[in-house]
PDB file of C-alpha atoms and ligand atoms in Angstrom:
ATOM      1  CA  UNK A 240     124.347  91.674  95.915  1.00 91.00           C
ATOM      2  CA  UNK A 241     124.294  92.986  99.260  1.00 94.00           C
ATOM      3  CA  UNK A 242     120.965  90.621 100.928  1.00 96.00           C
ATOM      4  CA  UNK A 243     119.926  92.951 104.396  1.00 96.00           C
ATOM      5  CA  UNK A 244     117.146  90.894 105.605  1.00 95.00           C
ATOM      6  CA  UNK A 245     114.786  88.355 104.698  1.00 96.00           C
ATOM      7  CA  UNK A 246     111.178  87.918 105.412  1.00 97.00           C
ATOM      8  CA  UNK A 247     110.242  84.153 105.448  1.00 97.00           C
ATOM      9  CA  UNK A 248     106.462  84.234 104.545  1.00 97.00           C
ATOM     10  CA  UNK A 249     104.338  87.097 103.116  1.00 97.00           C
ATOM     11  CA  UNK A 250     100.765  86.604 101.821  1.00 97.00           C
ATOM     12  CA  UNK A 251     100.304  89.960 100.530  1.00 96.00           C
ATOM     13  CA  UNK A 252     103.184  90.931  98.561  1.00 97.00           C
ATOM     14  CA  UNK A 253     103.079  88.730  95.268  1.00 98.00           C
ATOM     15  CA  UNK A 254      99.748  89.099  94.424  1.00 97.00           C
ATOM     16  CA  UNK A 255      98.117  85.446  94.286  1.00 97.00           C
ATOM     17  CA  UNK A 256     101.217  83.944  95.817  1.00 98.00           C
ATOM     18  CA  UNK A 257     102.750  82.726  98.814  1.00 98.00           C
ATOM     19  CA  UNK A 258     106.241  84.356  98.629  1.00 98.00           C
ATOM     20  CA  UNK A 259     109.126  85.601 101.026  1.00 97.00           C
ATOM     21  CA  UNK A 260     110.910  88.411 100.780  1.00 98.00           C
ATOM     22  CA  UNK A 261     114.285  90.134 100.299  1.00 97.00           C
ATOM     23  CA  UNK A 262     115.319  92.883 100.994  1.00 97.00           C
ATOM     24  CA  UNK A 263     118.632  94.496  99.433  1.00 97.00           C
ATOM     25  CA  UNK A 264     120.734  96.950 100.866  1.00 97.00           C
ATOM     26  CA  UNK A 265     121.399 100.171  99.400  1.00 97.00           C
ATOM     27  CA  UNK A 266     119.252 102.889  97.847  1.00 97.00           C
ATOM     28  CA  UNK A 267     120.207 105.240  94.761  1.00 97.00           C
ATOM     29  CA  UNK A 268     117.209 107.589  96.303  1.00 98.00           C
ATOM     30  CA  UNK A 269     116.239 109.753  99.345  1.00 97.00           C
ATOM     31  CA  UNK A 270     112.584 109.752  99.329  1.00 98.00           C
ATOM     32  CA  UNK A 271     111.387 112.162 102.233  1.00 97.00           C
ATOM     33  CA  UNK A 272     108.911 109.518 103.858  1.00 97.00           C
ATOM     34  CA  UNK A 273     111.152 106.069 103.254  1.00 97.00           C
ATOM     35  CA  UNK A 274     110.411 103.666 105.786  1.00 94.00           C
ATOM     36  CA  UNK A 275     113.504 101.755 105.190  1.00 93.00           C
ATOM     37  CA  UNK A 276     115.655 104.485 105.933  1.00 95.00           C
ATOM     38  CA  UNK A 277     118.539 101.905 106.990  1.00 93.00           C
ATOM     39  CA  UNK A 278     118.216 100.661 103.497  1.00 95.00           C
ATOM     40  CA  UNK A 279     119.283 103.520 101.567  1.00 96.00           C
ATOM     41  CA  UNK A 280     122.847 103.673 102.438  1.00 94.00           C
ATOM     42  CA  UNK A 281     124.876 101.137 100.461  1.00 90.00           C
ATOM     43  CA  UNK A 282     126.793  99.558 103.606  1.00 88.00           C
ATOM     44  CA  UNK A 283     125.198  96.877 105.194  1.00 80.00           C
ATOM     45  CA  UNK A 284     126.154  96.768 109.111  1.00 80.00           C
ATOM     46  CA  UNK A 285     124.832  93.149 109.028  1.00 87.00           C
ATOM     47  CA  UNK A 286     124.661  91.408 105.735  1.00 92.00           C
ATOM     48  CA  UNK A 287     123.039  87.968 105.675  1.00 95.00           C
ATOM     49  CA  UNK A 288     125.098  85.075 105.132  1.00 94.00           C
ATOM     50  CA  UNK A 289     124.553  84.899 101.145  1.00 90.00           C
ATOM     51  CA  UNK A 290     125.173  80.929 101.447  1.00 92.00           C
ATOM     52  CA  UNK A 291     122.165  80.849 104.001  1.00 94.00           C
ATOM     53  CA  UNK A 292     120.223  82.463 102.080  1.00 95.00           C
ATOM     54  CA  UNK A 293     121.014  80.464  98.963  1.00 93.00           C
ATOM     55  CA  UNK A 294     119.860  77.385 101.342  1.00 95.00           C
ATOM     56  CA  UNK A 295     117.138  78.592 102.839  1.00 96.00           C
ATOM     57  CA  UNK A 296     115.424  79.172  99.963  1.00 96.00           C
ATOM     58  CA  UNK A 297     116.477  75.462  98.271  1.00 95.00           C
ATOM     59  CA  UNK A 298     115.028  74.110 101.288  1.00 96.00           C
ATOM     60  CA  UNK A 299     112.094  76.576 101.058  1.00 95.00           C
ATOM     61  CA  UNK A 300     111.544  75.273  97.153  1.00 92.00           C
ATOM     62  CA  UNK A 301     108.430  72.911  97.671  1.00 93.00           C
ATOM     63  CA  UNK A 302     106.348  75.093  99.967  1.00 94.00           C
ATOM     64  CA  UNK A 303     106.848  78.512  98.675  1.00 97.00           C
ATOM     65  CA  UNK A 304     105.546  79.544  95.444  1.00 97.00           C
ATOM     66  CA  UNK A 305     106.946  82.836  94.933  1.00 98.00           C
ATOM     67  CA  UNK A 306     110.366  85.373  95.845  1.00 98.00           C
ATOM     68  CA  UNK A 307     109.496  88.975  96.036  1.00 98.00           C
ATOM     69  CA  UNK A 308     112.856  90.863  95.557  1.00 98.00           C
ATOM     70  CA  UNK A 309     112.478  94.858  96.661  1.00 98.00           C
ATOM     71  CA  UNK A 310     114.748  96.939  99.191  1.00 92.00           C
ATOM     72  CA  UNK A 311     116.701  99.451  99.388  1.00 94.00           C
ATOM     73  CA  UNK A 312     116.741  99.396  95.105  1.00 98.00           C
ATOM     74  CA  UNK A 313     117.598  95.871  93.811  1.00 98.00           C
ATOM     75  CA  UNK A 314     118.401  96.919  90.441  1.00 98.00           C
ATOM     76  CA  UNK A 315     121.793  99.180  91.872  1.00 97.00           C
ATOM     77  CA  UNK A 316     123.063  95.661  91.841  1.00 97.00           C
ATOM     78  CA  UNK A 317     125.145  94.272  89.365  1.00 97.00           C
ATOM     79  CA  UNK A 318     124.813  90.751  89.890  1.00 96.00           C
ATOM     80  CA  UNK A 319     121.047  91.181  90.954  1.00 97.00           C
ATOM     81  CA  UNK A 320     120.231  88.761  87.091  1.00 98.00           C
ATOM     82  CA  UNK A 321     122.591  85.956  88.716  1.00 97.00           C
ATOM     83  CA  UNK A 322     120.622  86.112  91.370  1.00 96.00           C
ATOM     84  CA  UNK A 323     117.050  86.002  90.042  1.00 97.00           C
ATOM     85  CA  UNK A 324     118.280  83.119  87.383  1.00 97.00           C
ATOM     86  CA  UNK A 325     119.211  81.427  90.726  1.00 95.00           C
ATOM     87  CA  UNK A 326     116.011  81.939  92.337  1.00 95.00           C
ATOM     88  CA  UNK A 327     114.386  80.429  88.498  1.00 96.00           C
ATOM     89  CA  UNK A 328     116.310  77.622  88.699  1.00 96.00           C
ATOM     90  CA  UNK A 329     115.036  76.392  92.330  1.00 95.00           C
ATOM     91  CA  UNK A 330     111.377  77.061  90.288  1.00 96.00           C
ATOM     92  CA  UNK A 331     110.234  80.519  92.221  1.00 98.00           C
ATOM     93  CA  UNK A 332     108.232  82.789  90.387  1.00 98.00           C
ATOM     94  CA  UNK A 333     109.964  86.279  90.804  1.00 98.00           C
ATOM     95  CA  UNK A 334     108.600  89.494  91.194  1.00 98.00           C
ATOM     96  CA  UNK A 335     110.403  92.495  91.567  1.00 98.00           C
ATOM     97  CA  UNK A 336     109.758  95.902  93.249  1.00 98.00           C
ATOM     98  CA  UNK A 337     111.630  98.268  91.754  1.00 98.00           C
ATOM     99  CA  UNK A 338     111.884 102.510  91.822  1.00 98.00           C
ATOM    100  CA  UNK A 339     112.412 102.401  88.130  1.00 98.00           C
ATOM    101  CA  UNK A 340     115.942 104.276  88.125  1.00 98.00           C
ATOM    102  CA  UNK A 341     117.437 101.419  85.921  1.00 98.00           C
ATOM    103  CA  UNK A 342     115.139 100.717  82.466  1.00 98.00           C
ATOM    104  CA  UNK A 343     118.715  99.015  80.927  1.00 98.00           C
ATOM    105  CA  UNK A 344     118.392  96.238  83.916  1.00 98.00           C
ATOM    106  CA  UNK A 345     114.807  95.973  83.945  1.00 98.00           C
ATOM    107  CA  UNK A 346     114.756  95.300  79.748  1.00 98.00           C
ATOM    108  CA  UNK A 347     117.710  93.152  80.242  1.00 98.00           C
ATOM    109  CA  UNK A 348     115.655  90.823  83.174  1.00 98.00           C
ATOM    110  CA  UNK A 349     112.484  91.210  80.633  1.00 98.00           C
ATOM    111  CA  UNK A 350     114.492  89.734  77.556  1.00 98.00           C
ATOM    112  CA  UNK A 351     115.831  87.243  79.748  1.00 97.00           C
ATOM    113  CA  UNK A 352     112.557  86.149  81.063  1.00 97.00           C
ATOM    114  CA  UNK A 353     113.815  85.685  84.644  1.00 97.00           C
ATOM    115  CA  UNK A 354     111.324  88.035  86.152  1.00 98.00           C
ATOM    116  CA  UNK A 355     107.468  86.901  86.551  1.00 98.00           C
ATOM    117  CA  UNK A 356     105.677  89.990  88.108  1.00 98.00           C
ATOM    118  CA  UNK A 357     107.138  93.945  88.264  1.00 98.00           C
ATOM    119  CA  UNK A 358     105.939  96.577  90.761  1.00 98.00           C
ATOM    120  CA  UNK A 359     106.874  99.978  89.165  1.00 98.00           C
ATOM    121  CA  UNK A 360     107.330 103.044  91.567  1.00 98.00           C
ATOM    122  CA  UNK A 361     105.692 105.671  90.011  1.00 98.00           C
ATOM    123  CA  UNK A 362     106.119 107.838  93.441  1.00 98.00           C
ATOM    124  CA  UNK A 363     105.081 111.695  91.739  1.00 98.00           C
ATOM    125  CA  UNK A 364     104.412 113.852  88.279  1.00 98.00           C
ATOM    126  CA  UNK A 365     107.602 113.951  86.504  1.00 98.00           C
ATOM    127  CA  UNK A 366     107.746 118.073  87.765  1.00 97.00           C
ATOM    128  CA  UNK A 367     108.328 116.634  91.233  1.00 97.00           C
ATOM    129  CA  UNK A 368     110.373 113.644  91.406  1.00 98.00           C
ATOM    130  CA  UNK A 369     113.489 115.504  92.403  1.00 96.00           C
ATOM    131  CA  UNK A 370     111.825 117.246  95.422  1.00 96.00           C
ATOM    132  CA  UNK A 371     109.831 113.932  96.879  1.00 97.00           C
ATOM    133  CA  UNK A 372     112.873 111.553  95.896  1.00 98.00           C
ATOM    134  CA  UNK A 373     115.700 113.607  95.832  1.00 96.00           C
ATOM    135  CA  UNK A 374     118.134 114.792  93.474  1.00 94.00           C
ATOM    136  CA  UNK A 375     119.761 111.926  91.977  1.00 91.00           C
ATOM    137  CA  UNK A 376     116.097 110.798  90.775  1.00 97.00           C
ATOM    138  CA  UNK A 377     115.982 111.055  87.933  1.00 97.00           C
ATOM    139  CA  UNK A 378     112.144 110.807  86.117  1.00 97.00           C
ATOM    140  CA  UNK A 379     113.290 109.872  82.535  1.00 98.00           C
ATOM    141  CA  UNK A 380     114.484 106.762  83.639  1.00 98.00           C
ATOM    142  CA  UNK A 381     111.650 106.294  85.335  1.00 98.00           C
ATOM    143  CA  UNK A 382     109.331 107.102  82.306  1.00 98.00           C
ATOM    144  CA  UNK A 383     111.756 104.895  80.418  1.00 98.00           C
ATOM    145  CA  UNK A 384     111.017 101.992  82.658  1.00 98.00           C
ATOM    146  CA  UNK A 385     107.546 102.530  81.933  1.00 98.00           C
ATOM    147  CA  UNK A 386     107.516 102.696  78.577  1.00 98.00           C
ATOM    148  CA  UNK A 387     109.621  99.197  78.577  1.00 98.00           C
ATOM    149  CA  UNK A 388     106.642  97.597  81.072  1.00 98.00           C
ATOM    150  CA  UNK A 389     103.812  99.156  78.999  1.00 98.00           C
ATOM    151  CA  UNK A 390     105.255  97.634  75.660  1.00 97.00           C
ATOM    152  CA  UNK A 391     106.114  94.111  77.563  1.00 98.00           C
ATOM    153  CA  UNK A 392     104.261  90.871  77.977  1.00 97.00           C
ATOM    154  CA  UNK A 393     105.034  90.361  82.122  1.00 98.00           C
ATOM    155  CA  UNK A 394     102.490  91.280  84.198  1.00 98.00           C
ATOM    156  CA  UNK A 395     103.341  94.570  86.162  1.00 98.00           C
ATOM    157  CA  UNK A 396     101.659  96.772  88.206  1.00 98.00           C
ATOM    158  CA  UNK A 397     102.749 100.600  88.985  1.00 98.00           C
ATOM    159  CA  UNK A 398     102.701 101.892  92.711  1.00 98.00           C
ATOM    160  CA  UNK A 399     102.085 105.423  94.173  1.00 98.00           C
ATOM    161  CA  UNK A 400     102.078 106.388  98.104  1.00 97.00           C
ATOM    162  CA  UNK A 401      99.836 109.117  98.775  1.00 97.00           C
ATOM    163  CA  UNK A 402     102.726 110.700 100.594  1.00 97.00           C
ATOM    164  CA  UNK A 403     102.208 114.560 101.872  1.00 96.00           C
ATOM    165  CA  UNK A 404     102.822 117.024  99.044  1.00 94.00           C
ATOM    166  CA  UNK A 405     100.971 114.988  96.589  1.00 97.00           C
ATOM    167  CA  UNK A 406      97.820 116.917  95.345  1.00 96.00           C
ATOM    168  CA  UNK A 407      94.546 115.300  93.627  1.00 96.00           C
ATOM    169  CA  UNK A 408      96.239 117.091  90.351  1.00 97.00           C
ATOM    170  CA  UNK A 409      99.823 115.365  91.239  1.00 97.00           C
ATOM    171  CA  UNK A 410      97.890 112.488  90.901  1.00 97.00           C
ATOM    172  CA  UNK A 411      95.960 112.972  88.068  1.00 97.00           C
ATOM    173  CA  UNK A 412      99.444 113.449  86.083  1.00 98.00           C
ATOM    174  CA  UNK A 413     100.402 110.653  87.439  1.00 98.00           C
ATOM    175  CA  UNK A 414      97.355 108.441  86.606  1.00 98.00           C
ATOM    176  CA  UNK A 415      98.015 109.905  82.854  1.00 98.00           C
ATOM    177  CA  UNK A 416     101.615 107.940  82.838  1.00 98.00           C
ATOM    178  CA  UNK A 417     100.007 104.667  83.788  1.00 98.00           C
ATOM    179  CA  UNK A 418      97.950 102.905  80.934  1.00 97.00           C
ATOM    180  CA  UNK A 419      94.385 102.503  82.101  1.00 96.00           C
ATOM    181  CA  UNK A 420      94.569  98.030  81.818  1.00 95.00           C
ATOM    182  CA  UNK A 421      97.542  98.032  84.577  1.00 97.00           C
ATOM    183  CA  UNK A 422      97.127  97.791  88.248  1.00 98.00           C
ATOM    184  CA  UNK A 423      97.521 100.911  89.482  1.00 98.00           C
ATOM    185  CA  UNK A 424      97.676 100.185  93.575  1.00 97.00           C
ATOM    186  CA  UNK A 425      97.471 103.544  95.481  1.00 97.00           C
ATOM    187  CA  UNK A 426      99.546 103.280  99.141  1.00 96.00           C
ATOM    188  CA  UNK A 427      98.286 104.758 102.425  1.00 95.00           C
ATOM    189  CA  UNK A 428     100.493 107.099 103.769  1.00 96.00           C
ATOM    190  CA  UNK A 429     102.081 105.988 107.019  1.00 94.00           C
ATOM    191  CA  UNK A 430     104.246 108.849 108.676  1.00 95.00           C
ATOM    192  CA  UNK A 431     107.847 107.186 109.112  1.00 96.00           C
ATOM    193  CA  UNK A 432     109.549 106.974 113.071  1.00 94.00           C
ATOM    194  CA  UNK A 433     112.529 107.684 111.520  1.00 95.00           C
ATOM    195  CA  UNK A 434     113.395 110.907 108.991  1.00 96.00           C
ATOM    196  CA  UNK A 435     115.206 113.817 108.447  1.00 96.00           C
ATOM    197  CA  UNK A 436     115.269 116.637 110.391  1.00 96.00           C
ATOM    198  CA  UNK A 437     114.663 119.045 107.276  1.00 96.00           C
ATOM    199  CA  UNK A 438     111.752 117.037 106.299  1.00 96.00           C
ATOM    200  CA  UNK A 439     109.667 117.139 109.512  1.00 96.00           C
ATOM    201  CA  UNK A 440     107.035 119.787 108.193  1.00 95.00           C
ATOM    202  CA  UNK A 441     106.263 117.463 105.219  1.00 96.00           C
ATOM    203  CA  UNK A 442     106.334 114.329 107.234  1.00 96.00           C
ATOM    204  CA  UNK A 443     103.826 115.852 109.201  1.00 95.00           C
ATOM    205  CA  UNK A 444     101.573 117.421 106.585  1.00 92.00           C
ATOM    206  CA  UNK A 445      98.019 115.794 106.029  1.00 87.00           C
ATOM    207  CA  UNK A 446      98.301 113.624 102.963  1.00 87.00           C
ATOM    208  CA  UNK A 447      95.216 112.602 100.615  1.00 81.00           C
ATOM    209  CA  UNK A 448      94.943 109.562 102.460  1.00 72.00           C
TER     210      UNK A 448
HETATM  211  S1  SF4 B 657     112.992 104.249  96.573  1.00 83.58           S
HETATM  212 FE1  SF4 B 657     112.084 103.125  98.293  1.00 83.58          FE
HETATM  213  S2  SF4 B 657     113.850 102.437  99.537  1.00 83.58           S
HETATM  214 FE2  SF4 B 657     114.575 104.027  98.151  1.00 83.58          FE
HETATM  215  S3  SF4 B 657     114.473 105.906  99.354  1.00 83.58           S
HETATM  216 FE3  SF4 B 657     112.562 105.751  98.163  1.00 83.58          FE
HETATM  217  S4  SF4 B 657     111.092 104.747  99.532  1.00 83.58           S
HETATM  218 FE4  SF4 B 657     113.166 104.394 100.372  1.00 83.58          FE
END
């Protein structure tokens, strides 16, 4: 697993805990608006010393409650379950952010009950995932992963960011995927500083929010 940066102290991203936060390298998508644009590609410049890390964290044990893994895609890692059983075994709670591209990972972390909390990208209707995400996203999987979440007993929560190109009807699809007991949080768009030259008429499209 390919660790880019860690945040030491978040208060807002594991809901009801006081986690950090990790961010892995490398992306399987291309969404138009990322904002971790130096994530995507799966070559770290400056990988963190995995060891530190490992210590940090150890040290980190009695004060922290929680370990929010998200990127980049965590789940494009192999040895992203070592990991997590890792981060059980210090006594973190885990949650996970995750795009959704990988439902065989994401049952295999369920079964093996070393994830506490999921955030599920749901990031457009199925129609448009290939033009907001790119290419290589590919919605079944997505759908897949939420089918695996919706028939689960972790607590989970699915994501959207009102991004431009979404319409009200975009999102009422999209609100159809999601069953009505699960958190469905709803992000503000924030135009990135850094995109793609080919995408700088969306970027700068009004969004719903
Ligand atoms: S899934 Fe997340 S990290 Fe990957 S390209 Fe999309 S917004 Fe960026």
């Amino acid at each position: 697993m390919i660790i880019a940066a860690l945040q030491k102290t978040t208060l807002i991203d594991y809901p009801g805990k006081i986690a950090c936060m990790i961010f892995t390298q490398g992306c399987n998508y291309d969404c138009f608006y990322c904002h971790n644009r130096t994530l995507i590609k799966k070559r770290c410049v400056k990988p963190m010393d995995f060891l530190y890390v490992h210590r940090f964290l150890k040290d980190r044990s009695a004060l922290l409650e929680g370990i929010v893994v998200s990127g980049g895609e965590p789940t494009i890692h192999t040895d992203l379950p070592d990991f997590l059983e890792s981060m059980k075994a210090l006594g973190y709670c885990v949650k996970l952010d995750t795009n959704g591209s990988n439902p065989a990972m994401l049952a295999r972390l369920l079964d093996d009950r070393i994830v506490d909390y999921v955030a599920l990208d749901v990031k457009a209707p199925w129609e448009k995932y290939a033009e907001i995400c790119s290419p290589a996203a590919d919605c079944r999987l997505v759908s897949e992963s939420l089918r695996i979440l919706t028939h689960s007993t972790v607590a989970w929560e699915a994501r959207t960011t009102l991004c431009p190109t979404l319409t009200q009807e975009d999102l009422k699809a999209i609100g159809s995927y999601i069953p009505p007991s699960v958190v469905w949080r709803k992000n503000k768009y924030r135009m990135p500083l850094v995109y793609k030259k080919e995408d700088s008429v969306r970027i700068h499209q009004d969004s719903l929010m």
